[in-house]
Amino acid sequence: DAGITQSPRHKVTETGTPVTLRCHQTENHRYMYWYRQDPGHGLRLIHYSYGVKDTDKGEVSDGYSVSRSKTEDFLLTLESATSSQTSVYFCAISETGLRDGTEAFFGQGTRLTVV
Amino acid sequence: GDSVTQMEGPVTLSEEAFLTINCTYTATGYPSLFWYVQYPGEGLQLLLKATKADDKGSNKGFEATYRKETTSFHLEKGSVQVSDSAVYFCALSKPGNGGYNKLIFGAGTRLAVHP
């Protein structure tokens, strides 16, 4: 199994509070991704990183920011959590940036509830 | 834009039944196609993939053939087991803006297999 650890695994937070989710990898893969999973939508890309300090937005990036100061860590921050951000968040990594049919490896997910 | 459509679930089958989960895609160019599986409480893991037209991906008794003429990648298994109960995601990968590939997922299909 790819060495991907997400923390925390579960979190309940109040509306308006900041929240940071962490993804840590031991595979030394260059590319890292944050997805959210919601019923009826599958997984949607929030942000991704193609190297240290290099990040870009995905399709549902509003209300989220990311940082990558080290190869192994990719942080997702909800600046001011809203109920619409209640979801399961998955981190994924790729060695090649998904080129040439290569796969992404996923963490176990973080279930976030905003009350 | 690019998208993946898969049949809605849940799909409920008896053990040893034949399984088909339909998946069609819309994309320009030549995407790679994937089936990912998510077992309860876990992250996604690659089940099988195909990178060009007429390729057949197979794993653990599951098969899917990349049909460019019908833009489809249907998942099949001849005899399902209780342990196959999971959520199955069809996905495509192709270059996005900036030259980096991205995964685009379908909504997922939940499969429940009963003894």
CSV table of C-alpha atoms in Angstrom, one decimal:
chain,number,residue,atom,x,y,z
A,1,ASP,CA,0.0,0.0,0.0
A,2,ALA,CA,1.1,3.5,-0.8
A,3,GLY,CA,2.3,5.4,2.2
A,4,ILE,CA,-0.3,8.1,2.6
A,5,THR,CA,-1.6,9.2,5.9
A,6,GLN,CA,-4.5,11.7,6.3
A,7,SER,CA,-5.1,13.5,9.6
A,8,PRO,CA,-7.4,13.8,11.3
A,9,ARG,CA,-9.6,10.9,10.2
A,10,HIS,CA,-12.7,12.5,11.6
A,11,LYS,CA,-13.5,16.0,12.7
A,12,VAL,CA,-16.5,18.0,13.7
A,13,THR,CA,-16.2,21.7,13.7
A,14,GLU,CA,-18.4,24.8,14.0
A,15,THR,CA,-19.4,27.1,11.2
A,16,GLY,CA,-17.0,29.9,10.8
A,17,THR,CA,-14.0,28.2,12.3
A,18,PRO,CA,-10.8,27.5,10.3
A,19,VAL,CA,-9.9,23.9,9.7
A,20,THR,CA,-6.7,22.3,8.4
A,21,LEU,CA,-6.5,18.8,7.0
A,22,ARG,CA,-3.1,17.2,6.5
A,23,CYS,CA,-1.9,14.7,4.0
A,24,HIS,CA,1.5,13.1,4.5
A,25,GLN,CA,3.2,10.7,2.0
A,26,THR,CA,6.3,8.6,2.3
A,27,GLU,CA,6.5,7.8,-1.4
A,28,ASN,CA,8.4,10.9,-2.5
A,29,HIS,CA,5.8,11.5,-5.3
A,30,ARG,CA,5.9,14.9,-6.9
A,31,TYR,CA,2.1,15.3,-7.5
A,32,MET,CA,-0.5,15.6,-4.7
A,33,TYR,CA,-4.2,16.2,-4.9
A,34,TRP,CA,-7.1,17.0,-2.7
A,35,TYR,CA,-10.6,15.7,-3.6
A,36,ARG,CA,-14.0,15.9,-1.9
A,37,GLN,CA,-16.5,13.1,-2.1
A,38,ASP,CA,-20.2,13.9,-2.0
A,39,PRO,CA,-23.2,11.6,-2.8
A,40,GLY,CA,-24.2,12.0,-6.5
A,41,HIS,CA,-21.0,13.8,-7.4
A,42,GLY,CA,-18.3,11.2,-7.1
A,43,LEU,CA,-14.9,12.8,-6.4
A,44,ARG,CA,-14.2,16.4,-7.3
A,45,LEU,CA,-10.8,18.0,-7.4
A,46,ILE,CA,-10.3,20.9,-5.0
A,47,HIS,CA,-6.6,21.7,-5.5
A,48,TYR,CA,-3.5,20.0,-6.6
A,49,SER,CA,0.3,20.4,-6.3
A,50,TYR,CA,3.0,19.7,-8.9
A,51,GLY,CA,5.9,20.4,-6.6
A,52,VAL,CA,7.0,22.1,-3.5
A,53,LYS,CA,5.3,25.5,-3.3
A,54,ASP,CA,3.6,24.8,-6.7
A,55,THR,CA,-0.1,24.5,-6.5
A,56,ASP,CA,-3.2,25.1,-8.7
A,57,LYS,CA,-6.9,25.2,-8.4
A,58,GLY,CA,-9.3,22.4,-9.3
A,59,GLU,CA,-12.9,22.5,-10.1
A,60,VAL,CA,-14.3,23.3,-6.6
A,61,SER,CA,-11.6,25.4,-5.0
A,62,ASP,CA,-13.8,28.3,-3.6
A,63,GLY,CA,-13.4,28.5,0.2
A,64,TYR,CA,-10.3,26.3,0.2
A,65,SER,CA,-6.6,27.0,0.2
A,66,VAL,CA,-3.6,24.7,0.2
A,67,SER,CA,0.1,24.8,1.0
A,68,ARG,CA,3.0,22.5,0.2
A,69,SER,CA,6.2,23.4,2.0
A,70,LYS,CA,7.7,20.0,1.8
A,71,THR,CA,7.5,17.1,-0.7
A,72,GLU,CA,5.8,14.9,1.8
A,73,ASP,CA,3.1,17.2,3.2
A,74,PHE,CA,0.1,18.8,1.5
A,75,LEU,CA,-2.2,20.8,3.7
A,76,LEU,CA,-5.8,21.8,2.9
A,77,THR,CA,-7.3,24.7,4.8
A,78,LEU,CA,-10.9,25.8,5.1
A,79,GLU,CA,-10.5,29.4,6.1
A,80,SER,CA,-14.0,29.7,7.5
A,81,ALA,CA,-15.9,26.4,7.4
A,82,THR,CA,-19.5,26.3,6.1
A,83,SER,CA,-22.1,23.5,6.2
A,84,SER,CA,-21.6,23.0,2.5
A,85,GLN,CA,-18.1,21.9,3.2
A,86,THR,CA,-19.3,18.9,5.1
A,87,SER,CA,-17.9,16.1,3.1
A,88,VAL,CA,-15.3,13.3,3.0
A,89,TYR,CA,-11.9,14.6,1.8
A,90,PHE,CA,-9.4,12.4,0.1
A,91,CYS,CA,-5.8,13.1,-0.6
A,92,ALA,CA,-4.1,11.4,-3.6
A,93,ILE,CA,-0.6,11.2,-4.9
A,94,SER,CA,1.0,10.4,-8.3
A,95,GLU,CA,4.5,9.9,-9.4
A,96,THR,CA,4.0,11.0,-13.0
A,97,GLY,CA,1.1,13.5,-12.7
A,98,LEU,CA,-1.3,10.8,-14.0
A,99,ARG,CA,0.4,10.8,-17.4
A,100,ASP,CA,0.5,7.8,-19.7
A,101,GLY,CA,-2.3,6.0,-17.9
A,102,THR,CA,-0.6,5.8,-14.5
A,103,GLU,CA,-2.8,5.7,-11.5
A,104,ALA,CA,-3.3,7.8,-8.4
A,105,PHE,CA,-3.0,6.4,-4.9
A,106,PHE,CA,-5.5,7.5,-2.3
A,107,GLY,CA,-5.4,8.0,1.4
A,108,GLN,CA,-8.2,6.7,3.7
A,109,GLY,CA,-10.1,10.0,3.8
A,110,THR,CA,-11.1,12.5,6.4
A,111,ARG,CA,-14.7,12.8,7.3
A,112,LEU,CA,-15.5,16.5,8.1
A,113,THR,CA,-18.7,17.7,9.6
A,114,VAL,CA,-19.5,21.4,9.9
A,115,VAL,CA,-22.3,22.1,12.3
B,1,GLY,CA,-16.6,19.8,-20.8
B,2,ASP,CA,-15.1,16.4,-20.0
B,3,SER,CA,-17.4,14.1,-17.9
B,4,VAL,CA,-18.1,10.6,-16.9
B,5,THR,CA,-21.6,9.1,-16.5
B,6,GLN,CA,-22.2,5.8,-14.7
B,7,MET,CA,-25.4,4.0,-13.8
B,8,GLU,CA,-27.0,4.9,-10.6
B,9,GLY,CA,-27.1,2.4,-7.8
B,10,PRO,CA,-27.5,0.8,-5.6
B,11,VAL,CA,-27.1,-2.5,-7.5
B,12,THR,CA,-28.2,-5.4,-5.4
B,13,LEU,CA,-27.2,-8.9,-6.5
B,14,SER,CA,-27.1,-12.4,-5.2
B,15,GLU,CA,-23.8,-14.2,-4.8
B,16,GLU,CA,-22.6,-15.7,-8.1
B,17,ALA,CA,-24.7,-13.4,-10.2
B,18,PHE,CA,-23.4,-11.6,-13.3
B,19,LEU,CA,-22.5,-8.0,-12.8
B,20,THR,CA,-22.5,-5.1,-15.3
B,21,ILE,CA,-22.0,-1.5,-14.3
B,22,ASN,CA,-22.3,0.9,-17.2
B,23,CYS,CA,-19.9,3.8,-17.8
B,24,THR,CA,-19.8,6.3,-20.6
B,25,TYR,CA,-17.6,9.3,-21.0
B,26,THR,CA,-17.4,12.6,-22.9
B,27,ALA,CA,-13.9,13.8,-23.7
B,28,THR,CA,-11.9,15.1,-26.5
B,29,GLY,CA,-8.7,13.4,-27.5
B,30,TYR,CA,-7.7,10.0,-26.1
B,31,PRO,CA,-8.2,9.7,-22.4
B,32,SER,CA,-7.1,6.8,-20.2
B,33,LEU,CA,-10.0,5.1,-18.5
B,34,PHE,CA,-10.1,3.6,-15.0
B,35,TRP,CA,-12.3,1.7,-12.6
B,36,TYR,CA,-11.6,2.5,-8.9
B,37,VAL,CA,-13.2,0.6,-6.0
B,38,GLN,CA,-13.9,1.9,-2.5
B,39,TYR,CA,-14.5,-0.7,0.2
B,40,PRO,CA,-16.4,0.4,3.3
B,41,GLY,CA,-14.3,2.8,5.4
B,42,GLU,CA,-11.4,2.9,3.0
B,43,GLY,CA,-10.0,5.1,0.3
B,44,LEU,CA,-10.1,4.4,-3.4
B,45,GLN,CA,-7.9,1.8,-5.0
B,46,LEU,CA,-7.4,1.0,-8.6
B,47,LEU,CA,-9.3,-2.0,-9.9
B,48,LEU,CA,-8.3,-1.9,-13.6
B,49,LYS,CA,-7.5,0.5,-16.4
B,50,ALA,CA,-7.2,0.8,-20.2
B,51,THR,CA,-5.1,3.4,-22.0
B,52,LYS,CA,-6.2,3.1,-25.6
B,53,ALA,CA,-9.1,2.0,-27.7
B,54,ASP,CA,-10.0,-1.7,-27.7
B,55,ASP,CA,-7.7,-2.3,-24.7
B,56,LYS,CA,-9.2,-4.6,-22.1
B,57,GLY,CA,-8.4,-4.1,-18.4
B,58,SER,CA,-8.8,-7.0,-16.0
B,59,ASN,CA,-8.2,-7.7,-12.3
B,60,LYS,CA,-9.8,-10.0,-9.7
B,61,GLY,CA,-12.3,-11.4,-12.2
B,62,PHE,CA,-13.5,-7.9,-13.3
B,63,GLU,CA,-13.1,-6.8,-16.9
B,64,ALA,CA,-13.7,-3.6,-18.9
B,65,THR,CA,-13.0,-2.8,-22.5
B,66,TYR,CA,-12.2,0.6,-23.8
B,67,ARG,CA,-14.8,1.2,-26.6
B,68,LYS,CA,-14.0,4.5,-28.4
B,69,GLU,CA,-16.9,4.1,-30.9
B,70,THR,CA,-19.4,4.1,-28.1
B,71,THR,CA,-17.3,6.1,-25.6
B,72,SER,CA,-17.9,3.4,-23.0
B,73,PHE,CA,-16.0,1.4,-20.4
B,74,HIS,CA,-18.5,-0.9,-18.8
B,75,LEU,CA,-17.4,-3.0,-15.9
B,76,GLU,CA,-18.3,-6.7,-15.8
B,77,LYS,CA,-17.8,-9.7,-13.6
B,78,GLY,CA,-19.1,-13.2,-14.3
B,79,SER,CA,-19.8,-14.3,-10.7
B,80,VAL,CA,-19.8,-11.8,-7.8
B,81,GLN,CA,-19.0,-12.5,-4.2
B,82,VAL,CA,-20.1,-10.9,-1.0
B,83,SER,CA,-16.6,-9.5,-0.7
B,84,ASP,CA,-17.2,-7.5,-3.9
B,85,SER,CA,-19.7,-5.2,-2.1
B,86,ALA,CA,-18.2,-1.7,-2.5
B,87,VAL,CA,-18.6,1.5,-4.4
B,88,TYR,CA,-17.2,1.5,-7.9
B,89,PHE,CA,-16.1,4.6,-9.6
B,90,CYS,CA,-15.4,5.0,-13.3
B,91,ALA,CA,-12.9,7.7,-14.2
B,92,LEU,CA,-10.9,9.2,-17.0
B,93,SER,CA,-7.5,10.9,-17.1
B,94,LYS,CA,-6.4,13.4,-19.7
B,95,PRO,CA,-4.3,16.6,-19.8
B,96,GLY,CA,-5.9,19.6,-18.2
B,97,ASN,CA,-4.9,23.2,-18.2
B,98,GLY,CA,-1.2,23.7,-17.6
B,99,GLY,CA,-0.4,20.3,-19.1
B,100,TYR,CA,-1.0,18.3,-16.0
B,101,ASN,CA,-3.4,15.3,-16.2
B,102,LYS,CA,-6.4,15.2,-14.0
B,103,LEU,CA,-8.8,12.5,-13.0
B,104,ILE,CA,-12.5,13.1,-13.6
B,105,PHE,CA,-14.8,10.7,-11.8
B,106,GLY,CA,-18.3,9.5,-12.3
B,107,ALA,CA,-20.7,9.6,-9.4
B,108,GLY,CA,-20.0,6.1,-8.2
B,109,THR,CA,-22.2,3.0,-8.1
B,110,ARG,CA,-22.8,1.1,-4.9
B,111,LEU,CA,-22.9,-2.7,-5.2
B,112,ALA,CA,-24.4,-4.9,-2.5
B,113,VAL,CA,-24.0,-8.6,-2.9
B,114,HIS,CA,-26.1,-10.9,-0.7
B,115,PRO,CA,-25.4,-14.6,0.1
